Amino acid sequence: MRSSVLSLSSARDALSATPPLDRAVAPALPTRLRPADLLRLTDEGAEDVLSGRYDHLLPAEGVWPAEERWATRLLADDEVDVWLISWTPGKSTELHDHAGSLGALTVLSGALSEFRWNGKELRRRTLTAGDQASFPIGWVHDVMRAPAGPRPVTDNTAESVGPLDPTLSVHAYSPPLTAMSYYEVTGHGTLRRTRTVLTDQPEGDM
């Protein structure tokens, strides 16, 4: 019976006979999941939260923390972590990346401000309820609850109003988070890493 195992010399001959590829080979990602998969997971997670599936994980008596961000895991396995995060005014994640993990989010209620480094500057966008975003490896951003906006003027008065309370988003990371690096923008308009920390918490320590 012929052996199914190639000898080393046979393998070399086979490689040398293989014509070169006419296109670049994409580097292997650390997960089989793709951004679209993570977006689907966060969307499904948001629907499950709204349907009450995770009520047992929510703060007691429906009282959301008012001073610090709060988070709970909705799903965890070797491939992906899915989290529900509650955001509070004035608390940002700091400028960071997700090390070797891909990420995605769906805003469940309220609104988030994201400041993303585009290679030259920080660009801001606002994500409101129903919006989604994905984060490839190397994505550096800062996220916070969107600041209060003006309430329509009535009776010659104007008040400040924030996004809906609570401000919630569902996040997915694959592989599950193990580390994050933090950055600052220098006076020369470049990005400088300030520290790297080991963590399994979403968007920085709670």
mmCIF file of C-alpha atoms in Angstrom:
data_model
loop_
_atom_site.group_PDB
_atom_site.id
_atom_site.type_symbol
_atom_site.label_atom_id
_atom_site.label_comp_id
_atom_site.label_asym_id
_atom_site.label_seq_id
_atom_site.Cartn_x
_atom_site.Cartn_y
_atom_site.Cartn_z
ATOM 1 C CA MET A 1 0.000 0.000 0.000
ATOM 2 C CA ARG A 2 1.376 3.433 -0.902
ATOM 3 C CA SER A 3 2.130 5.732 1.963
ATOM 4 C CA SER A 4 -0.045 8.854 2.109
ATOM 5 C CA VAL A 5 2.774 10.805 3.756
ATOM 6 C CA LEU A 6 5.050 12.817 1.476
ATOM 7 C CA SER A 7 8.757 12.601 2.094
ATOM 8 C CA LEU A 8 10.570 15.864 2.767
ATOM 9 C CA SER A 9 12.156 15.835 -0.680
ATOM 10 C CA SER A 10 8.797 15.133 -2.323
ATOM 11 C CA ALA A 11 7.234 18.009 -0.432
ATOM 12 C CA ARG A 12 10.002 20.356 -1.570
ATOM 13 C CA ASP A 13 9.516 19.229 -5.176
ATOM 14 C CA ALA A 14 5.789 19.844 -4.905
ATOM 15 C CA LEU A 15 6.346 23.336 -3.517
ATOM 16 C CA SER A 16 8.856 24.240 -6.198
ATOM 17 C CA ALA A 17 6.411 23.083 -8.874
ATOM 18 C CA THR A 18 3.611 25.239 -7.480
ATOM 19 C CA PRO A 19 3.179 28.429 -9.520
ATOM 20 C CA PRO A 20 3.459 31.656 -7.519
ATOM 21 C CA LEU A 21 0.222 33.282 -6.382
ATOM 22 C CA ASP A 22 -0.834 36.310 -8.387
ATOM 23 C CA ARG A 23 -2.329 38.000 -5.323
ATOM 24 C CA ALA A 24 -1.264 38.747 -1.792
ATOM 25 C CA VAL A 25 -2.245 36.254 0.872
ATOM 26 C CA ALA A 26 -4.246 37.875 3.681
ATOM 27 C CA PRO A 27 -2.688 37.416 7.113
ATOM 28 C CA ALA A 28 -4.445 34.890 9.297
ATOM 29 C CA LEU A 29 -6.814 36.385 11.839
ATOM 30 C CA PRO A 30 -6.797 35.129 15.431
ATOM 31 C CA THR A 31 -10.436 34.015 15.155
ATOM 32 C CA ARG A 32 -12.692 32.371 12.596
ATOM 33 C CA LEU A 33 -15.384 34.952 13.373
ATOM 34 C CA ARG A 34 -15.594 38.012 11.157
ATOM 35 C CA PRO A 35 -16.895 41.526 11.888
ATOM 36 C CA ALA A 36 -20.260 40.614 10.376
ATOM 37 C CA ASP A 37 -20.536 37.686 12.802
ATOM 38 C CA LEU A 38 -19.812 39.940 15.774
ATOM 39 C CA LEU A 39 -22.320 42.533 14.586
ATOM 40 C CA ARG A 40 -24.954 39.797 14.362
ATOM 41 C CA LEU A 41 -24.112 38.595 17.875
ATOM 42 C CA THR A 42 -24.412 42.085 19.348
ATOM 43 C CA ASP A 43 -27.696 42.658 17.525
ATOM 44 C CA GLU A 44 -29.088 39.357 18.833
ATOM 45 C CA GLY A 45 -27.800 40.202 22.309
ATOM 46 C CA ALA A 46 -29.592 43.547 22.233
ATOM 47 C CA GLU A 47 -32.837 41.856 21.208
ATOM 48 C CA ASP A 48 -32.446 39.312 24.006
ATOM 49 C CA VAL A 49 -31.915 42.069 26.578
ATOM 50 C CA LEU A 50 -35.053 43.855 25.373
ATOM 51 C CA SER A 51 -37.045 40.613 25.485
ATOM 52 C CA GLY A 52 -36.142 40.081 29.134
ATOM 53 C CA ARG A 53 -33.958 37.026 28.626
ATOM 54 C CA TYR A 54 -31.186 38.549 30.735
ATOM 55 C CA ASP A 55 -33.278 40.254 33.405
ATOM 56 C CA HIS A 56 -31.614 38.042 36.034
ATOM 57 C CA LEU A 57 -28.247 39.667 35.202
ATOM 58 C CA LEU A 58 -29.435 43.278 35.449
ATOM 59 C CA PRO A 59 -28.941 45.531 38.510
ATOM 60 C CA ALA A 60 -31.226 44.792 41.431
ATOM 61 C CA GLU A 61 -34.611 46.550 41.321
ATOM 62 C CA GLY A 62 -33.675 48.134 37.988
ATOM 63 C CA VAL A 63 -31.412 50.733 39.611
ATOM 64 C CA TRP A 64 -28.546 51.417 37.227
ATOM 65 C CA PRO A 65 -25.217 52.702 38.621
ATOM 66 C CA ALA A 66 -25.009 56.472 38.281
ATOM 67 C CA GLU A 67 -21.319 57.090 39.006
ATOM 68 C CA GLU A 68 -19.343 54.381 37.179
ATOM 69 C CA ARG A 69 -19.795 52.257 34.095
ATOM 70 C CA TRP A 70 -21.304 48.849 34.732
ATOM 71 C CA ALA A 71 -21.089 45.630 32.704
ATOM 72 C CA THR A 72 -22.205 42.015 32.758
ATOM 73 C CA ARG A 73 -21.324 39.081 30.522
ATOM 74 C CA LEU A 74 -24.185 37.775 28.411
ATOM 75 C CA LEU A 75 -22.166 35.008 26.715
ATOM 76 C CA ALA A 76 -18.681 33.592 27.191
ATOM 77 C CA ASP A 77 -16.826 30.724 25.529
ATOM 78 C CA ASP A 78 -13.386 30.084 24.072
ATOM 79 C CA GLU A 79 -14.266 31.976 20.916
ATOM 80 C CA VAL A 80 -16.239 35.061 21.905
ATOM 81 C CA ASP A 81 -17.313 37.253 24.813
ATOM 82 C CA VAL A 82 -20.574 39.222 24.652
ATOM 83 C CA TRP A 83 -21.195 41.998 27.188
ATOM 84 C CA LEU A 84 -23.916 44.448 28.173
ATOM 85 C CA ILE A 85 -22.484 47.824 29.237
ATOM 86 C CA SER A 86 -24.222 50.712 31.001
ATOM 87 C CA TRP A 87 -22.603 54.134 30.488
ATOM 88 C CA THR A 88 -22.588 57.119 32.847
ATOM 89 C CA PRO A 89 -22.019 60.803 32.039
ATOM 90 C CA GLY A 90 -18.457 62.080 31.875
ATOM 91 C CA LYS A 91 -16.780 58.641 32.099
ATOM 92 C CA SER A 92 -14.691 57.715 29.060
ATOM 93 C CA THR A 93 -12.772 54.529 28.331
ATOM 94 C CA GLU A 94 -9.578 56.453 27.465
ATOM 95 C CA LEU A 95 -7.934 56.046 24.076
ATOM 96 C CA HIS A 96 -7.270 52.314 23.649
ATOM 97 C CA ASP A 97 -7.183 49.286 21.379
ATOM 98 C CA HIS A 98 -8.330 45.711 21.963
ATOM 99 C CA ALA A 99 -4.923 44.078 21.431
ATOM 100 C CA GLY A 100 -5.449 40.878 19.419
ATOM 101 C CA SER A 101 -9.252 40.860 19.495
ATOM 102 C CA LEU A 102 -11.808 41.975 16.953
ATOM 103 C CA GLY A 103 -14.785 43.873 18.353
ATOM 104 C CA ALA A 104 -18.280 45.088 17.561
ATOM 105 C CA LEU A 105 -21.131 46.860 19.318
ATOM 106 C CA THR A 106 -24.817 47.624 19.021
ATOM 107 C CA VAL A 107 -26.277 50.607 20.873
ATOM 108 C CA LEU A 108 -29.375 49.476 22.751
ATOM 109 C CA SER A 109 -30.529 52.791 24.222
ATOM 110 C CA GLY A 110 -29.226 56.322 24.566
ATOM 111 C CA ALA A 111 -26.201 57.439 22.546
ATOM 112 C CA LEU A 112 -22.417 57.012 22.554
ATOM 113 C CA SER A 113 -19.632 59.274 21.316
ATOM 114 C CA GLU A 114 -16.663 57.533 19.726
ATOM 115 C CA PHE A 115 -13.351 59.305 19.093
ATOM 116 C CA ARG A 116 -11.307 57.224 16.637
ATOM 117 C CA TRP A 117 -7.679 57.747 15.637
ATOM 118 C CA ASN A 118 -7.558 57.779 11.822
ATOM 119 C CA GLY A 119 -3.782 57.994 11.542
ATOM 120 C CA LYS A 120 -3.672 61.783 11.651
ATOM 121 C CA GLU A 121 -6.277 62.945 14.126
ATOM 122 C CA LEU A 122 -9.181 61.932 16.313
ATOM 123 C CA ARG A 123 -12.478 61.816 14.457
ATOM 124 C CA ARG A 124 -15.754 61.880 16.363
ATOM 125 C CA ARG A 125 -18.989 60.138 15.547
ATOM 126 C CA THR A 126 -22.201 59.640 17.504
ATOM 127 C CA LEU A 127 -23.882 56.250 17.678
ATOM 128 C CA THR A 128 -27.537 56.251 18.700
ATOM 129 C CA ALA A 129 -29.979 53.459 19.559
ATOM 130 C CA GLY A 130 -29.920 50.841 16.801
ATOM 131 C CA ASP A 131 -26.538 51.907 15.411
ATOM 132 C CA GLN A 132 -23.733 49.372 15.084
ATOM 133 C CA ALA A 133 -19.966 49.558 14.693
ATOM 134 C CA SER A 134 -17.175 47.013 14.282
ATOM 135 C CA PHE A 135 -13.537 47.317 15.318
ATOM 136 C CA PRO A 136 -10.758 45.537 13.419
ATOM 137 C CA ILE A 137 -7.434 44.765 15.030
ATOM 138 C CA GLY A 138 -5.473 47.994 15.444
ATOM 139 C CA TRP A 139 -8.587 50.141 15.917
ATOM 140 C CA VAL A 140 -7.743 52.837 18.488
ATOM 141 C CA HIS A 141 -10.661 54.728 20.002
ATOM 142 C CA ASP A 142 -12.170 56.363 23.080
ATOM 143 C CA VAL A 143 -15.837 55.789 23.888
ATOM 144 C CA MET A 144 -18.156 57.621 26.258
ATOM 145 C CA ARG A 145 -21.800 58.370 26.797
ATOM 146 C CA ALA A 146 -22.815 61.161 24.447
ATOM 147 C CA PRO A 147 -22.938 64.506 26.273
ATOM 148 C CA ALA A 148 -26.211 66.233 27.025
ATOM 149 C CA GLY A 149 -27.766 68.278 24.274
ATOM 150 C CA PRO A 150 -30.118 71.268 24.341
ATOM 151 C CA ARG A 151 -33.803 70.718 25.039
ATOM 152 C CA PRO A 152 -36.138 72.601 22.684
ATOM 153 C CA VAL A 153 -36.806 76.092 23.971
ATOM 154 C CA THR A 154 -40.216 76.549 25.587
ATOM 155 C CA ASP A 155 -41.465 79.558 27.533
ATOM 156 C CA ASN A 156 -38.161 81.328 26.822
ATOM 157 C CA THR A 157 -36.227 78.705 28.792
ATOM 158 C CA ALA A 158 -33.739 76.083 27.676
ATOM 159 C CA GLU A 159 -32.732 73.077 29.702
ATOM 160 C CA SER A 160 -30.021 70.484 29.350
ATOM 161 C CA VAL A 161 -31.098 66.965 28.498
ATOM 162 C CA GLY A 162 -29.023 63.802 28.168
ATOM 163 C CA PRO A 163 -29.621 60.645 26.164
ATOM 164 C CA LEU A 164 -32.145 58.136 27.399
ATOM 165 C CA ASP A 165 -31.430 56.570 30.787
ATOM 166 C CA PRO A 166 -29.886 54.140 30.972
ATOM 167 C CA THR A 167 -27.459 54.349 28.058
ATOM 168 C CA LEU A 168 -26.785 50.717 27.108
ATOM 169 C CA SER A 169 -24.753 48.905 24.465
ATOM 170 C CA VAL A 170 -23.947 45.276 23.701
ATOM 171 C CA HIS A 171 -20.335 44.441 22.778
ATOM 172 C CA ALA A 172 -18.700 41.311 21.368
ATOM 173 C CA TYR A 173 -14.977 40.455 21.269
ATOM 174 C CA SER A 174 -13.292 37.562 19.514
ATOM 175 C CA PRO A 175 -11.076 36.074 20.737
ATOM 176 C CA PRO A 176 -12.234 37.106 24.230
ATOM 177 C CA LEU A 177 -10.306 40.108 25.527
ATOM 178 C CA THR A 178 -7.035 39.392 27.311
ATOM 179 C CA ALA A 179 -5.245 42.745 27.017
ATOM 180 C CA MET A 180 -5.673 46.379 26.032
ATOM 181 C CA SER A 181 -3.162 49.078 25.159
ATOM 182 C CA TYR A 182 -3.722 52.745 25.995
ATOM 183 C CA TYR A 183 -2.521 55.744 23.996
ATOM 184 C CA GLU A 184 -2.152 59.500 23.977
ATOM 185 C CA VAL A 185 -1.918 61.984 21.144
ATOM 186 C CA THR A 186 1.420 63.809 21.308
ATOM 187 C CA GLY A 187 2.033 67.474 20.655
ATOM 188 C CA HIS A 188 3.468 66.445 17.274
ATOM 189 C CA GLY A 189 0.177 64.946 16.160
ATOM 190 C CA THR A 190 1.261 61.337 16.551
ATOM 191 C CA LEU A 191 -0.040 58.488 18.659
ATOM 192 C CA ARG A 192 2.047 57.193 21.568
ATOM 193 C CA ARG A 193 1.312 54.056 23.570
ATOM 194 C CA THR A 194 1.417 54.759 27.287
ATOM 195 C CA ARG A 195 0.739 51.327 28.771
ATOM 196 C CA THR A 196 -0.582 47.834 28.101
ATOM 197 C CA VAL A 197 -2.661 45.994 30.682
ATOM 198 C CA LEU A 198 -3.969 42.474 31.010
ATOM 199 C CA THR A 199 -7.742 42.546 31.341
ATOM 200 C CA ASP A 200 -10.883 40.608 30.515
ATOM 201 C CA GLN A 201 -13.137 43.633 31.086
ATOM 202 C CA PRO A 202 -14.911 45.275 28.130
ATOM 203 C CA GLU A 203 -13.782 48.738 27.029
ATOM 204 C CA GLY A 204 -11.415 49.059 29.963
ATOM 205 C CA ASP A 205 -11.857 48.277 33.624
ATOM 206 C CA MET A 206 -15.250 49.053 35.076
#
